[in-house]
XYZ file of C-alpha atoms in Angstrom:
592
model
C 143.503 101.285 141.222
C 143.333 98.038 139.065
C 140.182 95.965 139.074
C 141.907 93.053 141.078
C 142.474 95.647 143.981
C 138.480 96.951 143.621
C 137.200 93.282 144.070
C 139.439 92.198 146.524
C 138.648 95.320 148.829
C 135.259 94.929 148.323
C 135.467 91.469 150.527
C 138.452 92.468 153.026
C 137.382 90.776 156.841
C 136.504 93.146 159.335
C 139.277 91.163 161.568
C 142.760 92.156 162.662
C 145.973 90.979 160.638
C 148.688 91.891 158.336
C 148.862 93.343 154.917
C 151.184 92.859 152.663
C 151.159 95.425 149.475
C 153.007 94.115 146.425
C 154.090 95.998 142.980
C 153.723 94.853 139.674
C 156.659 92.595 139.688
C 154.726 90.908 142.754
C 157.926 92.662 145.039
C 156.340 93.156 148.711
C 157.628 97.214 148.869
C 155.241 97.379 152.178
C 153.851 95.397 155.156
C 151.734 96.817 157.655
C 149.059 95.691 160.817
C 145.440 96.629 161.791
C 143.266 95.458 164.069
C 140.408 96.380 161.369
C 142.288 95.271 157.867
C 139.024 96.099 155.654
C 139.280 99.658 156.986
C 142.897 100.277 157.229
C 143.522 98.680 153.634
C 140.734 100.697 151.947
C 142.508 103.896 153.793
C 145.176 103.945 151.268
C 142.927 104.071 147.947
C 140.474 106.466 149.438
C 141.006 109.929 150.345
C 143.711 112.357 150.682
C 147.877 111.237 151.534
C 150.908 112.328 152.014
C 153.652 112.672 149.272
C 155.081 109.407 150.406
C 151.885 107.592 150.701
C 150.886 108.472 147.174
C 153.802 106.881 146.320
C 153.290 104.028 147.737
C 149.627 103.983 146.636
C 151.041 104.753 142.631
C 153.244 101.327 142.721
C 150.388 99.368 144.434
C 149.154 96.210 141.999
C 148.449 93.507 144.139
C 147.908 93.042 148.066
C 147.529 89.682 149.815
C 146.689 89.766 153.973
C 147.255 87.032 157.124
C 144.244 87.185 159.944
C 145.314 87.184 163.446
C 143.074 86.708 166.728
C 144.343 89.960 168.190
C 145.961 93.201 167.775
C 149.274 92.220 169.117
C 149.529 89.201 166.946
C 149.263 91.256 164.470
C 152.115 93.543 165.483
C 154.681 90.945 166.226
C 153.675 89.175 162.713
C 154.336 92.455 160.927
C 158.237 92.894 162.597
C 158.875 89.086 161.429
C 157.875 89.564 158.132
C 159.471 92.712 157.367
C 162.795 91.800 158.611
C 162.092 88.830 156.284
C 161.169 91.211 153.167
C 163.171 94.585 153.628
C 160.030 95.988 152.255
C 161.393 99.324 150.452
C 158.696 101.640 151.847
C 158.900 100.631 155.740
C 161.333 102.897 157.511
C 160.251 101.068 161.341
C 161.093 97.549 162.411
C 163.851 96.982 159.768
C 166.976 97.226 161.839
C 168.166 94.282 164.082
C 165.998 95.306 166.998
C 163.793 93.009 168.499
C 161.026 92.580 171.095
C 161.820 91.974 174.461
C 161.804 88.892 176.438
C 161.520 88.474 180.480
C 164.720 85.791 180.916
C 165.263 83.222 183.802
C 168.918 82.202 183.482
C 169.885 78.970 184.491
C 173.027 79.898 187.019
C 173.453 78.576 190.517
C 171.339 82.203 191.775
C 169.512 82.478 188.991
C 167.973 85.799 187.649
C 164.782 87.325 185.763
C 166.192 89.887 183.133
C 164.838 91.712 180.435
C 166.749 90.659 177.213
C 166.267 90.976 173.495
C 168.809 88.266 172.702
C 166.818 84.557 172.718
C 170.108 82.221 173.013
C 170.345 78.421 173.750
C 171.769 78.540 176.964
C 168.993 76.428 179.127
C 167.412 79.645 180.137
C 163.827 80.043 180.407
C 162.203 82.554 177.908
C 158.906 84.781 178.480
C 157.874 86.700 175.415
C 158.177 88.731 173.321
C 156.493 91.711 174.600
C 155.481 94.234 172.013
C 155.068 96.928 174.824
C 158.287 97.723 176.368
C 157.270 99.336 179.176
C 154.432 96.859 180.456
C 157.358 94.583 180.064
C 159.557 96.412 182.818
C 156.736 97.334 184.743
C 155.908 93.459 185.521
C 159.352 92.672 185.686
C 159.347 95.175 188.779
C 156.710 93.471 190.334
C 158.004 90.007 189.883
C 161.062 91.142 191.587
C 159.326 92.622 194.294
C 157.015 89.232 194.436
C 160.056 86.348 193.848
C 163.075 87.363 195.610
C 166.131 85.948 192.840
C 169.155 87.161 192.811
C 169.854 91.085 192.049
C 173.527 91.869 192.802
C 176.910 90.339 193.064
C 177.784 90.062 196.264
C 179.225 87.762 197.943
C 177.530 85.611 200.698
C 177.130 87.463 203.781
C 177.353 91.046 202.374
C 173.768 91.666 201.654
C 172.413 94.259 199.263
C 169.792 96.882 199.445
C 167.693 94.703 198.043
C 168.109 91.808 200.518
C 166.793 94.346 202.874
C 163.699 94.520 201.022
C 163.107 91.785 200.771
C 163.967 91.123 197.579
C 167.042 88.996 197.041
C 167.803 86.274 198.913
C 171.140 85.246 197.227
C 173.678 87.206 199.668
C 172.134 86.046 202.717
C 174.862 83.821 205.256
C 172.544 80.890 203.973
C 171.404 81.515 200.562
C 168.379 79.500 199.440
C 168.892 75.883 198.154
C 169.248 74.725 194.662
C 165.261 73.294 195.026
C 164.264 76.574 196.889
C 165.335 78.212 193.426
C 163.734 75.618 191.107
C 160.289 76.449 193.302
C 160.354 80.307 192.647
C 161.182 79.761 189.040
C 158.377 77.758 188.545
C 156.126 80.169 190.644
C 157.482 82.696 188.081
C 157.130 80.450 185.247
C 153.070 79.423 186.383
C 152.665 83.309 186.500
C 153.576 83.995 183.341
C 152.242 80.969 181.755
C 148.703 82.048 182.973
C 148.836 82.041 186.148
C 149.111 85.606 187.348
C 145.004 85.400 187.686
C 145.308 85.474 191.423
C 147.909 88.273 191.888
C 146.124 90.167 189.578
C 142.879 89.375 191.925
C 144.884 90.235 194.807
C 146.085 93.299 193.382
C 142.250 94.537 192.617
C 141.460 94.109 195.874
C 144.196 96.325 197.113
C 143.495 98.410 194.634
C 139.530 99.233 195.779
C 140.745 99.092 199.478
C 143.289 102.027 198.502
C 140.348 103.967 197.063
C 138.172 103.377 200.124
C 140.618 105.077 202.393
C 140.857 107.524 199.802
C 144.902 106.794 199.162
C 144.172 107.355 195.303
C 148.093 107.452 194.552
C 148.141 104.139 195.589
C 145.024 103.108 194.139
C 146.429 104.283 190.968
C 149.827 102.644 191.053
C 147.937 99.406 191.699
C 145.563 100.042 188.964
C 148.346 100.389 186.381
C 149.998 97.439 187.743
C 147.298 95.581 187.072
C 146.911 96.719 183.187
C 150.684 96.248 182.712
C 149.802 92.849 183.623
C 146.673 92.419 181.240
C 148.907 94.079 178.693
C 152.226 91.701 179.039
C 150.346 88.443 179.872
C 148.159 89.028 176.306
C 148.615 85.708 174.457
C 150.459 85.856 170.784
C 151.084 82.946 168.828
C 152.992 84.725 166.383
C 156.591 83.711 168.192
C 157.374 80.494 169.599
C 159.915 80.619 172.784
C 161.780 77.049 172.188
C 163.256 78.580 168.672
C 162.740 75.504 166.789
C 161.586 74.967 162.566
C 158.155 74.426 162.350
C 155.918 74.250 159.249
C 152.041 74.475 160.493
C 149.265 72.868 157.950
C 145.460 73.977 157.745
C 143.032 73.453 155.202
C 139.366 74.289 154.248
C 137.200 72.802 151.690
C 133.803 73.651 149.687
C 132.365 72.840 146.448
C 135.133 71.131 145.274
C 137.378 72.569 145.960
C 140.372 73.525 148.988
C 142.473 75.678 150.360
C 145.854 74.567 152.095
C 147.576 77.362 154.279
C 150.674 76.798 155.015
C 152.749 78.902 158.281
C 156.469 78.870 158.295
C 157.914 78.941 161.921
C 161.894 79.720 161.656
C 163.660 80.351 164.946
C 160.547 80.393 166.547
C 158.769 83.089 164.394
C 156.487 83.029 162.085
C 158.050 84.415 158.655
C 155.909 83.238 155.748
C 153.306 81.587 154.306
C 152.567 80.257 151.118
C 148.615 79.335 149.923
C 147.003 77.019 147.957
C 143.928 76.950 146.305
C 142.983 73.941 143.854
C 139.887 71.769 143.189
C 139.805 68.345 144.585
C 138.091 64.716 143.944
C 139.293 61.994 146.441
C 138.264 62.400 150.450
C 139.272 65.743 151.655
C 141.958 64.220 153.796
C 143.376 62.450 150.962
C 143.844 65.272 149.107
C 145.118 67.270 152.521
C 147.851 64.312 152.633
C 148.266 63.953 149.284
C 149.430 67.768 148.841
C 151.480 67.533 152.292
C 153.335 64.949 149.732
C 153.966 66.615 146.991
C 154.410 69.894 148.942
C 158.433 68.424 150.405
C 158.935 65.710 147.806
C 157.720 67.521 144.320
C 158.297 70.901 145.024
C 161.698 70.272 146.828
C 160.068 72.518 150.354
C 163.452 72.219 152.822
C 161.551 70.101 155.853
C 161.584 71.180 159.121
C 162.364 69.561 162.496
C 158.594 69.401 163.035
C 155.124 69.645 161.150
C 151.735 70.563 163.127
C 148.714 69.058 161.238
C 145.531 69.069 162.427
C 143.170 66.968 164.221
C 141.876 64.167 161.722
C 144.979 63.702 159.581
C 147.082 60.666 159.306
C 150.069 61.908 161.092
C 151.876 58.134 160.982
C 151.335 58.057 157.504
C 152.797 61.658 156.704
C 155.893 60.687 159.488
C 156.619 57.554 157.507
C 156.571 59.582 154.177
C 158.753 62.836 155.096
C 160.775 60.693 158.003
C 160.357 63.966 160.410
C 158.588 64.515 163.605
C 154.788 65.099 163.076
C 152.339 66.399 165.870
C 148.961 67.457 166.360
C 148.831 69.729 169.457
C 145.737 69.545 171.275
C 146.418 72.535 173.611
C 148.525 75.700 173.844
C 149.948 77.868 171.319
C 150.689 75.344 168.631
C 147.073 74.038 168.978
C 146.157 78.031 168.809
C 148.565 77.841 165.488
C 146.987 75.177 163.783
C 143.779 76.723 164.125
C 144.931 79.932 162.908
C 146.198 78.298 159.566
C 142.767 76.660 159.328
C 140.637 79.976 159.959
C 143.040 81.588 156.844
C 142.769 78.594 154.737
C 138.543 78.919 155.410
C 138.965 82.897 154.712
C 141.081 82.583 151.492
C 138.443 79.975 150.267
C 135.730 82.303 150.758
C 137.513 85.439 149.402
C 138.083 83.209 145.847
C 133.997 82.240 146.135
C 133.310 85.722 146.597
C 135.849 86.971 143.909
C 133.940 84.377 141.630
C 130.762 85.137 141.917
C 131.023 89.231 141.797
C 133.136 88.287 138.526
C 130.243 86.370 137.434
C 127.707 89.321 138.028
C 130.308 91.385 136.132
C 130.713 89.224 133.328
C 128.513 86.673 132.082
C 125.657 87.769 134.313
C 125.783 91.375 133.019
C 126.193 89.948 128.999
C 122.845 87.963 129.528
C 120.825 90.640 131.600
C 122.155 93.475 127.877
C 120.731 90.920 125.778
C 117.321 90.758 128.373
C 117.275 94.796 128.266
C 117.993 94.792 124.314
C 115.660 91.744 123.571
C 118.089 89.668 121.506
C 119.984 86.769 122.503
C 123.270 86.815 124.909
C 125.774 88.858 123.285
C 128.741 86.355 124.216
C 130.861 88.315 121.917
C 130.542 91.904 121.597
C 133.042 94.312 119.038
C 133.035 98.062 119.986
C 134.516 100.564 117.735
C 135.584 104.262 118.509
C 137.690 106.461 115.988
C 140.056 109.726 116.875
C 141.752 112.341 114.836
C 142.969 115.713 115.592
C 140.898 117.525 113.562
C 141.563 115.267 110.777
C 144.747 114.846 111.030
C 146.373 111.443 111.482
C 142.483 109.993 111.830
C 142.525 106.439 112.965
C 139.636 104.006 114.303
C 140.253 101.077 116.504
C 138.162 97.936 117.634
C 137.737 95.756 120.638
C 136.751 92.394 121.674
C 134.922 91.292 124.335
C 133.565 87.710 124.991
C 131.090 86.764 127.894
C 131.740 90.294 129.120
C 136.091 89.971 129.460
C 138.408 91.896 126.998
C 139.809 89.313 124.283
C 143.202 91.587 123.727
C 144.010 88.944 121.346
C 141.480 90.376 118.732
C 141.987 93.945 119.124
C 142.421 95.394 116.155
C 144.029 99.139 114.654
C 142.991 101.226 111.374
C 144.648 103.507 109.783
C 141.903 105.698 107.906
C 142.801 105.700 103.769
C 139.800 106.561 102.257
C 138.269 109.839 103.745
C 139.832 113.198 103.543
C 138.855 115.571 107.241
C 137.371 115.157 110.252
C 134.500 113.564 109.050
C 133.229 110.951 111.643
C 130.086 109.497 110.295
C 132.933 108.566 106.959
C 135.341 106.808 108.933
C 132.943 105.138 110.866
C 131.953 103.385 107.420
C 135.458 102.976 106.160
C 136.447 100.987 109.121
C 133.093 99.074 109.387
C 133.333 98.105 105.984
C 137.302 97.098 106.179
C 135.961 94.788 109.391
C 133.391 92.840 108.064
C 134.525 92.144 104.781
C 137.628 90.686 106.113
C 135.504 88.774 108.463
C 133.458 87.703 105.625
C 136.500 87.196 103.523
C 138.427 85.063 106.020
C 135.237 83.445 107.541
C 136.036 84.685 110.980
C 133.209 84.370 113.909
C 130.657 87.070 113.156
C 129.731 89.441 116.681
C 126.732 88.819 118.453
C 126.538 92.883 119.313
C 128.010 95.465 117.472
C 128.935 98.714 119.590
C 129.791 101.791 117.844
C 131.224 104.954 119.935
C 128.747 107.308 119.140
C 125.270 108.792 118.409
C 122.399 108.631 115.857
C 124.983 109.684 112.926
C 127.633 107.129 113.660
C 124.735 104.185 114.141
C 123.108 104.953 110.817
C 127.029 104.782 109.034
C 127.381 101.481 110.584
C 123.988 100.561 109.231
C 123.979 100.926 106.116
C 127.458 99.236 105.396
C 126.216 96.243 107.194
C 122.730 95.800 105.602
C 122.740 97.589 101.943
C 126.683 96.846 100.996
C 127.666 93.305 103.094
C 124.140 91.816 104.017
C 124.453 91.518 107.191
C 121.973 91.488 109.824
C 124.125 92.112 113.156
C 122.223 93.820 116.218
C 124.199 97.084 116.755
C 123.980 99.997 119.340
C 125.838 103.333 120.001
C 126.926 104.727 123.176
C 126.667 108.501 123.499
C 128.388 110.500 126.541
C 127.841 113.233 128.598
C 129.605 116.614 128.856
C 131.904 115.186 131.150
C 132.969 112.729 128.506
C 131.140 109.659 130.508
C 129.057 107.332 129.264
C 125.734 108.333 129.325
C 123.130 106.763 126.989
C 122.743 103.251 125.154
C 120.932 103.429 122.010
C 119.258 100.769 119.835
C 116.915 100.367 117.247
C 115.704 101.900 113.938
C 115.498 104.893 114.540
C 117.897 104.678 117.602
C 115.418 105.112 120.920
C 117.829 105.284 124.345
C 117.300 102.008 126.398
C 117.125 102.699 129.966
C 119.808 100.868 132.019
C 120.621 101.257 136.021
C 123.662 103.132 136.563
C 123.783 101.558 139.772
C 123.441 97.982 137.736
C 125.978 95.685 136.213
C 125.017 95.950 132.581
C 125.430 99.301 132.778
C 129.230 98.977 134.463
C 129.493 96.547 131.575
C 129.112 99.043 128.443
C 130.927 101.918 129.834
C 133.903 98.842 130.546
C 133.897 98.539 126.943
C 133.801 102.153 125.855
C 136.007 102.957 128.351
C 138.373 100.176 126.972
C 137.923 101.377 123.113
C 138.310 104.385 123.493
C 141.515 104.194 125.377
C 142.964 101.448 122.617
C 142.058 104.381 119.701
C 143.707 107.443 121.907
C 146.744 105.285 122.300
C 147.286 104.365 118.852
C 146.425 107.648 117.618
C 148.532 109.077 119.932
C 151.312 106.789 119.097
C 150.930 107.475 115.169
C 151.209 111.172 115.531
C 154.435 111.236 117.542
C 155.935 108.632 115.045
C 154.746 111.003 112.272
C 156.093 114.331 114.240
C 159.557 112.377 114.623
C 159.818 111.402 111.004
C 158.866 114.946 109.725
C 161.423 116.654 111.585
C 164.097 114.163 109.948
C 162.949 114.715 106.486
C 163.587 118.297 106.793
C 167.628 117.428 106.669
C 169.582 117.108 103.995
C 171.140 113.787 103.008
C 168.496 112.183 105.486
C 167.102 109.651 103.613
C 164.565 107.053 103.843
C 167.064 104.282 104.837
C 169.012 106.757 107.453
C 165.367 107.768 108.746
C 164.471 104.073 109.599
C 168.048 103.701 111.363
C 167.824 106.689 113.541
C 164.119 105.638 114.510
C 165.608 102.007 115.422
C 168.282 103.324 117.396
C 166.744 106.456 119.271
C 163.857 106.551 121.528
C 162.999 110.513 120.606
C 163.660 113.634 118.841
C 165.795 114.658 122.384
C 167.532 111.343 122.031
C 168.740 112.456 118.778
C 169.423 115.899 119.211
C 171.568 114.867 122.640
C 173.568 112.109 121.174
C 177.231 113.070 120.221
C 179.077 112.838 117.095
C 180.902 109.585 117.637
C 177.030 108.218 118.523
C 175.753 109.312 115.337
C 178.921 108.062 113.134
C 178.901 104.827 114.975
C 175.402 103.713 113.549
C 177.433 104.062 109.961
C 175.992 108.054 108.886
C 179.008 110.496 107.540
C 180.657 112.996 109.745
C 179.031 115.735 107.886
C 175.389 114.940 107.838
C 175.754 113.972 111.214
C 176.655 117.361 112.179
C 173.731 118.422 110.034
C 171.746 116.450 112.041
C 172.608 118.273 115.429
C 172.470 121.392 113.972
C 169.342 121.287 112.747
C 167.761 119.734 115.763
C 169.224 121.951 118.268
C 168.210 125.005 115.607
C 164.194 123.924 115.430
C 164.240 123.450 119.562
């Protein structure tokens, strides 16, 4: 887990939404839905998983996340976007499936059907409805409620259902064109909102059913009731008219704003892109101003329709883009706007918070190591660590941090000439010395802490190469560690006392960062000189490979296996005889 995931989980919202992991190429390979995201994201990177969750987990880099004001917002968002991403790792929601939707149609009898197929065709459109079978279950009780048409009969032959009560379209006289246009509206009021007096009614059957003690009825009441509560749930996430909408909100502090932008295609909500950028007109200059640049500069494909919020110059926007701009003051697309702004206020936060804990981290933790060491801020600190196999291929290797961040620019790698063994207090001075007089030498910026990886031995090399041979009076600690191979003690002074730091503080998370970081830079180059050094002595065990043929196999081939599993025509092509390319494979296959 990367630091940018540790920060970012650290200040998840305890609110419901969608998550969106991404790899390192910034691919979305997963998209998923909580009603808690702070505890459902921190799931994955804590604890045991699955093979295929580890998997998942291994490719994770990056994650980015969209609040929602409930549950099932959060569950239609997640279909749209992953039949907009194909996310590799989601095996659910990616086929052409789809939600469904209670239907009026618009015939001469109309109907109420359950569809999943939203078409133009002047029908009216109820959904969608994540849970299927509330869906069905309030269809049934519409049907029983609103008698529309159920069968195709003719006029005069009535149905079982005309018998019940329930359709009205095969009666001798069936009901009038406005009769129709009535019940579709009742329908239409009920499930706009208006189902709070059914649903009253429906109680009150409900506790009269468990007063006579008729509890199967009480309970087929009760769970009409939840199927109700259930299906009438309001979601923003889809929009039934199926039109192109892009939906503005914005949030601003300290100089700076967010700008959250929704994309509504076909009535769904697909994307959103973010913005985060300091400001210095009027907020709602700037809100404009970006609206601007957001179609004209950065070529966005406009929409039939933009929702801005209340306060911004919609005439002046309309007049700029030429397309229909709105600011809803009720309903879903007010509900929309809002949700964009409550993102936009979020994301702001999130990059306060991200600041300020980088802050403590950085800068904050350099000035409190120079209060604890009683010198002035350390702005840049060089650490050196060195690593041999017992003396064998011994290197030493330096990094460079600045106000507490890794300056990869400055790292530096030494290859150890002068001593002879594993003799660490030795190379410790050779690489010291090879620093500093180049630094001198060059008159590059001189460190305001020196950090050697190390104890009493490795301080006192350091020491005397800085003050008897290059005169240099440089504050410099060591950093011992525990069995475990953790950092465990800072030392400083003549003769080197251990200065007590916090484990729990960020000065502390500060130096083992940097020996942590040093220490990995030394491994890896060692680690990389002794397999170049294996390769090459295997090659100068064969005859007529020479120094020139050496450096052309090494070009062309990754490894030793490479080598030994190339063919003939391979090894002639890069220009080596027929013979000593044989040789080669012989002898490779022969020390395997």
């Amino acid at each position: 887990m990367n630091e940018v995931i540790k920060e970012k989980l650290a200040i998840l919202p305890a609110q419901p939404g969608c998550y969106l992991m991404k790899d390192k190429q910034h691919t979305i390979i997963y998209v998923g839905k909580s009603k808690l995201l702070r505890n459902r994201v921190r799931s994955y990177f804590t604890g045991a998983h699955d093979r295929k969750t580890q998997r998942l987990v291994q490719e994770i880099e990056d994650f980015e996340y969209i609040v929602t004001t409930s549950e099932i917002e959060a569950l239609i968002l997640e279909m749209n976007l992953i039949k907009k991403y194909d996310p590799k790792y989601n095996v659910m929601l990616k086929d052409d499936k789809t939600y469904p939707y209670l239907k009026i149609t618009s015939e001469r009898h109309p109907r109420l059907l359950i569809t999943r197929n939203v078409k133009k065709d002047k029908g009216k459109y109820f959904g969608p409805y994540p849970n299927v079978i509330a869906a069905r279950e309030t269809k049934r009780l519409l049907d029983r409620l609103y008698p529309l048409k159920k069968c195709n009969n003719p006029p005069g032959r009535h149905c079982l259902y005309y018998h019940m009560g329930q359709c009205l379209a095969c009666s001798e006289h069936p009901p009038s064109v406005e009769t129709y246009k009535a019940i579709s509206q009742q329908i239409t009021s009920f499930l706009n909102g208006g189902y709070k007096e059914i649903k009253k009614e429906l109680n009150q059957k409900m506790h009269e059913a468990s007063e006579e003690l008729n509890f199967e009825r009480a309970k087929e009441l009760r769970d009409q009731v939840q199927h109700i509560e259930v299906v009438m749930e309001q979601q923003k996430m889809t929009l039934n008219d199926r039109s192109d909408r892009d939906v503005f909100g914005y949030s601003y502090d300290k100089g700076w704003m967010c700008i959250q932008t929704f994309f509504i295609r076909q009535g769904n909500l697909i994307e959103r892109d973010v913005a985060i950028f300091p400001f210095f007109d009027e907020p709602e200059e700037s809100f404009i101003s970006y609206i601007g640049r957001f179609y004209l500069h950065q070529n966005h494909p406009k929409p039939k329709q933009i929702l801005l919020p209340i306060g911004a110059d919609n005439e002046l926007v309309k007049e700029l883009l030429e397309v229909d701009v709105h600011t809803p003051f009720r309903g879903r697309k007010k509900e929309l706007v809002e949700l964009a702004m409550k993102n936009a206020k979020i994301a702001l936060e999130e990059k306060f918070s991200l600041i300020e804990r980088d802050e403590e981290k950085t800068v904050l933790a350099v000035e409190q190591l120079g209060d604890v060491l009683h010198i002035e801020t350390p702005k840049r600190i060089e650490a050196f660590d060195n690593s041999n196999i017992q003396g064998v291929d011994p290197v030493s290797a330096m990094v460079v941090f600045i106000d507490g961040r890794p300056n990869k620019k400055e790292y530096r790698k030494y290859k150890i000439k002068d001593v002879q063994g594993p003799d660490d207090y030795e190379t410790m001075r050779e690489v010291i010395r090879r620093r500093y007089k180049r630094v001198l030498k060059d008159n590059l910026p001189l460190p305001d802490l020196i950090m050697v990886d190390g104890g009493k031995g490795q301080m006192s090399a350091a020491l005397d190469v800085l003050e008897n041979e290059l005169g240099l009076d440089i504050p410099l600690c060591g950093l011992a560690k525990d069995d475990k191979h953790r950092t465990s003690e800072l030392l400083y002074g003549v003769p080197p006392t251990v200065i007590p730091l916090s484990r729990k503080s960020q000065e502390f998370y500060l130096v083992q960062r940097i020996q942590d970081e040093v220490h990995r830079f030394a491994i890896s180059f060692h680690r990389q000189l002794r397999g170049k050094n294996l390769f090459q002595s295997e090659l100068d065990k064969i005859p007529g490979v020479g120094q020139k043929r050496r450096r052309l196999l090494l070009t062309h081939f990754k490894s030793i296996n490479e080598i030994k599993n190339a063919s003939l025509t391979e090894l002639t092509r890069l220009g080596i005889p027929t013979d000593i390319a044989e040789s080669i494979r012989i002898h490779l296959n022969e020390e395997r």
